[in-house]
Amino acid sequence: MLDQFILGLSVVMQPNVLIYAFFGVFLGQLIGVLPGVGAITAISLLLPVTFYLDATTSMILLAGIYYGSQYGGSIASILLNLPGTPSSVVTCLEGYPLAQSNRAGLALFVAAFSSFLGGMVGVAVLVLAAIPMTVIALKFGAPEYAMLVIIGLLAASMIGTGSQIRSLAMVVLGIALGLVGADATTGYYRFVAMPELADGISLVSLAMGLFGVSEVIRHASRRPMRGAAPLSVSMRDVIPTRAQAKSLVFPIVRGSSIGSFFGALPGTGAAIASFMAYAIEKRFSRKPEKFGTGHLPGLAAPESANNAASQTGFIPTLTLGVPGDAVMALIIGALILNGIIPGPRLMVDQPELFWGVIASFFVGNIILLLINIPLIKLWVLLLRIPYQKLYPMILLMICVGVYSHRTSVTDVLLTLAFGILGYLMKNYRFEPAPVLLGFVLGPLLEDNFRRTMLLYGGDFTIFVTRPISAVLFVCSVILIVWALWSCLSLRRKVARTSP
Amino acid sequence: MANIEDHGGQSKAARAVSGGVLLAAGLVISFFAWGYPTGSLNQMGPGFFPQTIGILISLLAVTILIVDLRHPALERPSAIQWRGLCFVSVGIIIFALLVERAGLVPSMFLAVGVSMFADDQAKPLTVLIYAITAAALGWLLFLVGLELPIPAFWRL
Amino acid sequence: MFKKLLTTLPLMAALALPAAAQEFPDRALRIVHGFGPGGNADTVARIVAEEMSKGLGQPVVVESRPGAGGTVASGYVSNEDPDGYTMQLMVGGHAVAAGLYESLPYESVDGFTFISTLGQFPFIVAARSGEYESMEALIAAAAAAPGTIKIGHSGVGSTQHLTGELLDLRTDADFLHIPYKGGAAASTALMGGEVDVVIDTGTVIRPQAEAGVYDILAITSGERWPDAPDVPTVSETVAEGFDVVSWTGIGMPAGVPDEIADRIRSEVHAALAATSVNDMISSLGAQPSPSTGEEMTALIEDQISVWTDVIESAGIEKR
């Protein structure tokens, strides 16, 4: 594998290829910062450009935009509480409190560095284990996905800071919102109050509303919401202390492993990976009460997970020619434009393309780290701007981002509705993050569960008779028992401490 | 969601708000979901999941209701920021209504201008300058930079 | 801006736009389509737009208005002014929607000025390598064990799904139809052994067939397809007269003046002749097919009647 990887490196290190790798990640990073304007917009915009480039260069450019935008996404989440993608929702949970307590620089540094390490682990998995991972991914049928999603939903209900039952209720509310639109199995319209809802509620509307707009409503008229950021940021405030760094080693290792695994499963990807990583950190932590208040391990783990996942997400695309999500489909589209139809033979027929692209991930992650560290100072300066001058721009970007996403006015109005909902929810101690996760996972659960029933004639035992599914089933039972047990023991503790 | 305005502190009614509203949501979902075909186990209909979810939300809502009512010292919900809520809402609504009629630049200008009054210390002149700047920056970023297919001024 | 920066970055050949000043068009045109950015429809629209803008001397922007299987976009376009500045990239689903939806916010045929088809493509019936010897063997097996052989398709009401249902109607076979989200997911399920057959386009099937993962059993067009003359048709093997070909094409709101429609048509045909568009369409497994407006109208009317029948006979839920 290593000599092939070196072949790949030799492709990337050609100046005219390298410059596209640089532009790809740079552009991706910039676009990722803009809420609502995702990698898809950027990639589809640049698609015609790739027609003038060869296949390898196009793919390096487009892939760079994709994982570059993952880096950018965390910046908006940390500074402004604006998650552009489901995977950056958990970044908000710890990153935004850090920024509000004047530690934005530290948060950005930790996010960038964990992203870098996660990305590198993802690349290593891609180089060393692409084929075995593909074999495993193909073993995941509908029952396995259904069980996996159930585990994900359980994890989702654990990420809130408040009461478990409220979080669980929000997960289920999220699933309910995910039901809106045409049913995937029969096409039947459910809760379609107006024709624009036929394809369901847009994730971008929901995320921008619950997180972005609600935050603006809460703070627009209230001042000061935070102490002014320091005028200049010294590198010492940005780099974690030795003790902090030490506490991040295992979260990053766990996050990257979780991310690498989930990324390779087509269709689940980075979102599940990042909050699984978060939930596991919270469970493993000796200080679970610190989560939600700007706890660094809770930032590092999901950041490394989603970047690892965005690299291993290329596994099904590269080894099978099967796009895992819309972005991958777009990248495959670019290859097709160049007359290469990616499939299982890509690795054999086009080794320079295959390995060149993988090597470009390696180089791209290094470039991203190098451009991110100096930019931190600049980003922190953004917080010098008083919130009263910042929020109209935030609203503007949300409006344009959401509108351009599906060219839909309804989506903009829905974003407002979710903003008000999110605002009221928080007033009544309900948290938005579980809603979003339920919304993402709910349709996956229904889809795979019903497909399982259709495939195996309504036989429930299928979940325990298929080996992988059985293991996942046991895991989810353990999770439920664990949650109940910790819930009860917590209550006992509370009963003991409060008179 | 009408009774949510009624946040009187720690009276029984106020403590029932979160559970109550959620219960209402659960019942509404169940009500609509009951009209959808349930199907059989191996040919599940589109109603199966919504019905389950509706019941689940209602059950969780009842649990929350009980927990909240029995809770000795429930945190008082913070007062609603009416000013922020109104001006932000109107700003977004103006954007939504104008973007396909008047184009991106005027709608950005008005959305920013109106929403700035959510801040009670906003001064008209500052707002005007700021909104013009914002619209110009937005034009540069979204139309010149990203080439989003939205007309700047409708059909001009 | 970024786009221009990148195209000219390593001194790529600059594209000089012909500065032809004409009455029509005097401003930007747009191609609306009803699918998410990044799908095949979007890609085709962008490539065609890029080519057409050269001929028209005005930018042609692509606008994605996804929703309800493309019907949101159709409803939008059919209500726009027929001034020639709004085009729609249509796909085979336009004809399916006529039968699938209880009510549509537009007239499927009379609400549009059809310009030209861009490409036509058949579907391919594929199974894992070595599972079935031939199309006849597959149908025989599916007839012998009703409801057990599974066809994975790319979504309820997709042309792929209806083609499978049509196979049920025209032969003795009785397949179990399993919906997936898109052809790629269905194809993964076939690879993983969850379903036995997939009917989809060449883009989905061919790479796997070339790698020896799939066997191609038959092609759904009425005649053998020029790109794959060795592949037998469904018609010649198991169901005489079986003919399913899907298409993409350009339409405009009803009432576009003839001279403008003709102008657009000639630009579409010119774009189709350009190598970039031609290559793109062929690599998607389609045959470039410039047509007249009448030909496109006839094709759509014909397909509406076929799919409406299939939807009713197969008992597919209307929306």
Tab-separated table of N, CA, C and O in Angstrom, chain C residues 168-205:
chain	number	residue	atom	x	y	z
C	168	ASP	N	-43.751	-7.160	-14.068
C	168	ASP	CA	-44.716	-8.022	-13.396
C	168	ASP	C	-45.969	-8.183	-14.242
C	168	ASP	O	-46.527	-9.265	-14.356
C	169	LEU	N	-46.418	-7.044	-14.824
C	169	LEU	CA	-47.685	-7.057	-15.559
C	169	LEU	C	-47.569	-7.804	-16.885
C	169	LEU	O	-48.489	-8.490	-17.301
C	170	ARG	N	-46.420	-7.663	-17.533
C	170	ARG	CA	-46.279	-8.216	-18.879
C	170	ARG	C	-45.755	-9.650	-18.908
C	170	ARG	O	-45.677	-10.258	-19.966
C	171	THR	N	-45.289	-10.170	-17.773
C	171	THR	CA	-44.784	-11.550	-17.747
C	171	THR	C	-45.498	-12.325	-16.646
C	171	THR	O	-46.346	-11.772	-15.939
C	172	ASP	N	-45.104	-13.606	-16.452
C	172	ASP	CA	-45.705	-14.409	-15.384
C	172	ASP	C	-45.056	-14.127	-14.050
C	172	ASP	O	-45.461	-14.666	-13.025
C	173	ALA	N	-43.996	-13.322	-14.067
C	173	ALA	CA	-43.218	-13.121	-12.845
C	173	ALA	C	-44.002	-12.330	-11.812
C	173	ALA	O	-44.905	-11.571	-12.146
C	174	ASP	N	-43.660	-12.575	-10.530
C	174	ASP	CA	-44.232	-11.789	-9.443
C	174	ASP	C	-43.086	-11.435	-8.504
C	174	ASP	O	-42.684	-12.220	-7.661
C	175	PHE	N	-42.552	-10.225	-8.698
C	175	PHE	CA	-41.389	-9.803	-7.908
C	175	PHE	C	-41.839	-9.096	-6.636
C	175	PHE	O	-42.955	-8.575	-6.550
C	176	LEU	N	-40.934	-9.069	-5.657
C	176	LEU	CA	-41.126	-8.234	-4.477
C	176	LEU	C	-40.319	-6.966	-4.706
C	176	LEU	O	-39.106	-7.033	-4.913
C	177	HIS	N	-40.998	-5.817	-4.712
C	177	HIS	CA	-40.307	-4.558	-5.055
C	177	HIS	C	-39.873	-3.842	-3.783
C	177	HIS	O	-40.706	-3.534	-2.931
C	178	ILE	N	-38.592	-3.617	-3.656
C	178	ILE	CA	-38.054	-3.008	-2.437
C	178	ILE	C	-37.535	-1.599	-2.753
C	178	ILE	O	-36.648	-1.434	-3.582
C	179	PRO	N	-38.104	-0.588	-2.079
C	179	PRO	CA	-37.659	0.790	-2.376
C	179	PRO	C	-36.359	1.166	-1.663
C	179	PRO	O	-36.148	0.797	-0.508
C	180	TYR	N	-35.505	1.869	-2.356
C	180	TYR	CA	-34.303	2.446	-1.748
C	180	TYR	C	-34.288	3.931	-2.064
C	180	TYR	O	-35.052	4.398	-2.910
C	181	LYS	N	-33.373	4.659	-1.404
C	181	LYS	CA	-33.253	6.084	-1.715
C	181	LYS	C	-32.207	6.248	-2.792
C	181	LYS	O	-31.022	6.386	-2.503
C	182	GLY	N	-32.636	6.163	-4.030
C	182	GLY	CA	-31.715	6.364	-5.136
C	182	GLY	C	-31.117	5.066	-5.650
C	182	GLY	O	-31.066	4.040	-4.959
C	183	GLY	N	-30.666	5.123	-6.892
C	183	GLY	CA	-30.110	3.952	-7.562
C	183	GLY	C	-28.851	3.442	-6.878
C	183	GLY	O	-28.607	2.231	-6.831
C	184	ALA	N	-28.039	4.357	-6.337
C	184	ALA	CA	-26.790	3.935	-5.710
C	184	ALA	C	-27.066	3.040	-4.511
C	184	ALA	O	-26.413	2.005	-4.337
C	185	ALA	N	-28.059	3.407	-3.710
C	185	ALA	CA	-28.386	2.600	-2.531
C	185	ALA	C	-28.929	1.238	-2.954
C	185	ALA	O	-28.595	0.214	-2.352
C	186	ALA	N	-29.758	1.220	-3.996
C	186	ALA	CA	-30.292	-0.046	-4.488
C	186	ALA	C	-29.155	-0.927	-4.985
C	186	ALA	O	-29.114	-2.144	-4.744
C	187	SER	N	-28.210	-0.307	-5.670
C	187	SER	CA	-27.081	-1.056	-6.198
C	187	SER	C	-26.224	-1.635	-5.078
C	187	SER	O	-25.769	-2.779	-5.149
C	188	THR	N	-26.018	-0.854	-4.018
C	188	THR	CA	-25.267	-1.364	-2.865
C	188	THR	C	-25.983	-2.579	-2.281
C	188	THR	O	-25.352	-3.555	-1.885
C	189	ALA	N	-27.310	-2.496	-2.210
C	189	ALA	CA	-28.081	-3.605	-1.666
C	189	ALA	C	-27.928	-4.855	-2.534
C	189	ALA	O	-27.864	-5.979	-2.029
C	190	LEU	N	-27.843	-4.659	-3.846
C	190	LEU	CA	-27.640	-5.806	-4.738
C	190	LEU	C	-26.265	-6.424	-4.481
C	190	LEU	O	-26.121	-7.632	-4.357
C	191	MET	N	-25.260	-5.560	-4.356
C	191	MET	CA	-23.907	-6.062	-4.077
C	191	MET	C	-23.874	-6.830	-2.769
C	191	MET	O	-23.222	-7.859	-2.655
C	192	GLY	N	-24.553	-6.299	-1.748
C	192	GLY	CA	-24.522	-6.916	-0.437
C	192	GLY	C	-25.454	-8.120	-0.321
C	192	GLY	O	-25.507	-8.760	0.709
C	193	GLY	N	-26.222	-8.413	-1.373
C	193	GLY	CA	-27.063	-9.597	-1.370
C	193	GLY	C	-28.439	-9.381	-0.753
C	193	GLY	O	-29.167	-10.324	-0.520
C	194	GLU	N	-28.813	-8.140	-0.506
C	194	GLU	CA	-30.112	-7.902	0.115
C	194	GLU	C	-31.253	-8.035	-0.890
C	194	GLU	O	-32.362	-8.428	-0.535
C	195	VAL	N	-30.978	-7.653	-2.132
C	195	VAL	CA	-31.973	-7.863	-3.190
C	195	VAL	C	-31.315	-8.693	-4.298
C	195	VAL	O	-30.098	-8.897	-4.291
C	196	ASP	N	-32.136	-9.195	-5.229
C	196	ASP	CA	-31.610	-10.099	-6.254
C	196	ASP	C	-31.441	-9.430	-7.604
C	196	ASP	O	-30.651	-9.873	-8.424
C	197	VAL	N	-32.210	-8.397	-7.852
C	197	VAL	CA	-32.199	-7.754	-9.160
C	197	VAL	C	-32.264	-6.238	-8.955
C	197	VAL	O	-32.888	-5.782	-7.997
C	198	VAL	N	-31.600	-5.507	-9.840
C	198	VAL	CA	-31.781	-4.063	-9.845
C	198	VAL	C	-32.043	-3.639	-11.287
C	198	VAL	O	-31.430	-4.169	-12.220
C	199	ILE	N	-33.010	-2.748	-11.465
C	199	ILE	CA	-33.245	-2.175	-12.787
C	199	ILE	C	-32.877	-0.708	-12.685
C	199	ILE	O	-33.494	0.039	-11.921
C	200	ASP	N	-31.828	-0.306	-13.381
C	200	ASP	CA	-31.452	1.100	-13.308
C	200	ASP	C	-30.688	1.490	-14.570
C	200	ASP	O	-30.537	0.694	-15.496
C	201	THR	N	-30.187	2.731	-14.557
C	201	THR	CA	-29.516	3.239	-15.752
C	201	THR	C	-28.111	2.669	-15.894
C	201	THR	O	-27.557	2.094	-14.964
C	202	GLY	N	-27.532	2.892	-17.052
C	202	GLY	CA	-26.188	2.429	-17.333
C	202	GLY	C	-25.155	2.967	-16.360
C	202	GLY	O	-24.203	2.268	-16.006
C	203	THR	N	-25.336	4.229	-15.912
C	203	THR	CA	-24.357	4.798	-14.971
C	203	THR	C	-24.243	3.963	-13.713
C	203	THR	O	-23.174	3.827	-13.150
C	204	VAL	N	-25.376	3.457	-13.251
C	204	VAL	CA	-25.363	2.686	-12.014
C	204	VAL	C	-24.841	1.267	-12.274
C	204	VAL	O	-24.054	0.731	-11.509
C	205	ILE	N	-25.268	0.680	-13.385
C	205	ILE	CA	-25.027	-0.748	-13.615
C	205	ILE	C	-23.681	-1.028	-14.285
C	205	ILE	O	-22.944	-1.937	-13.889
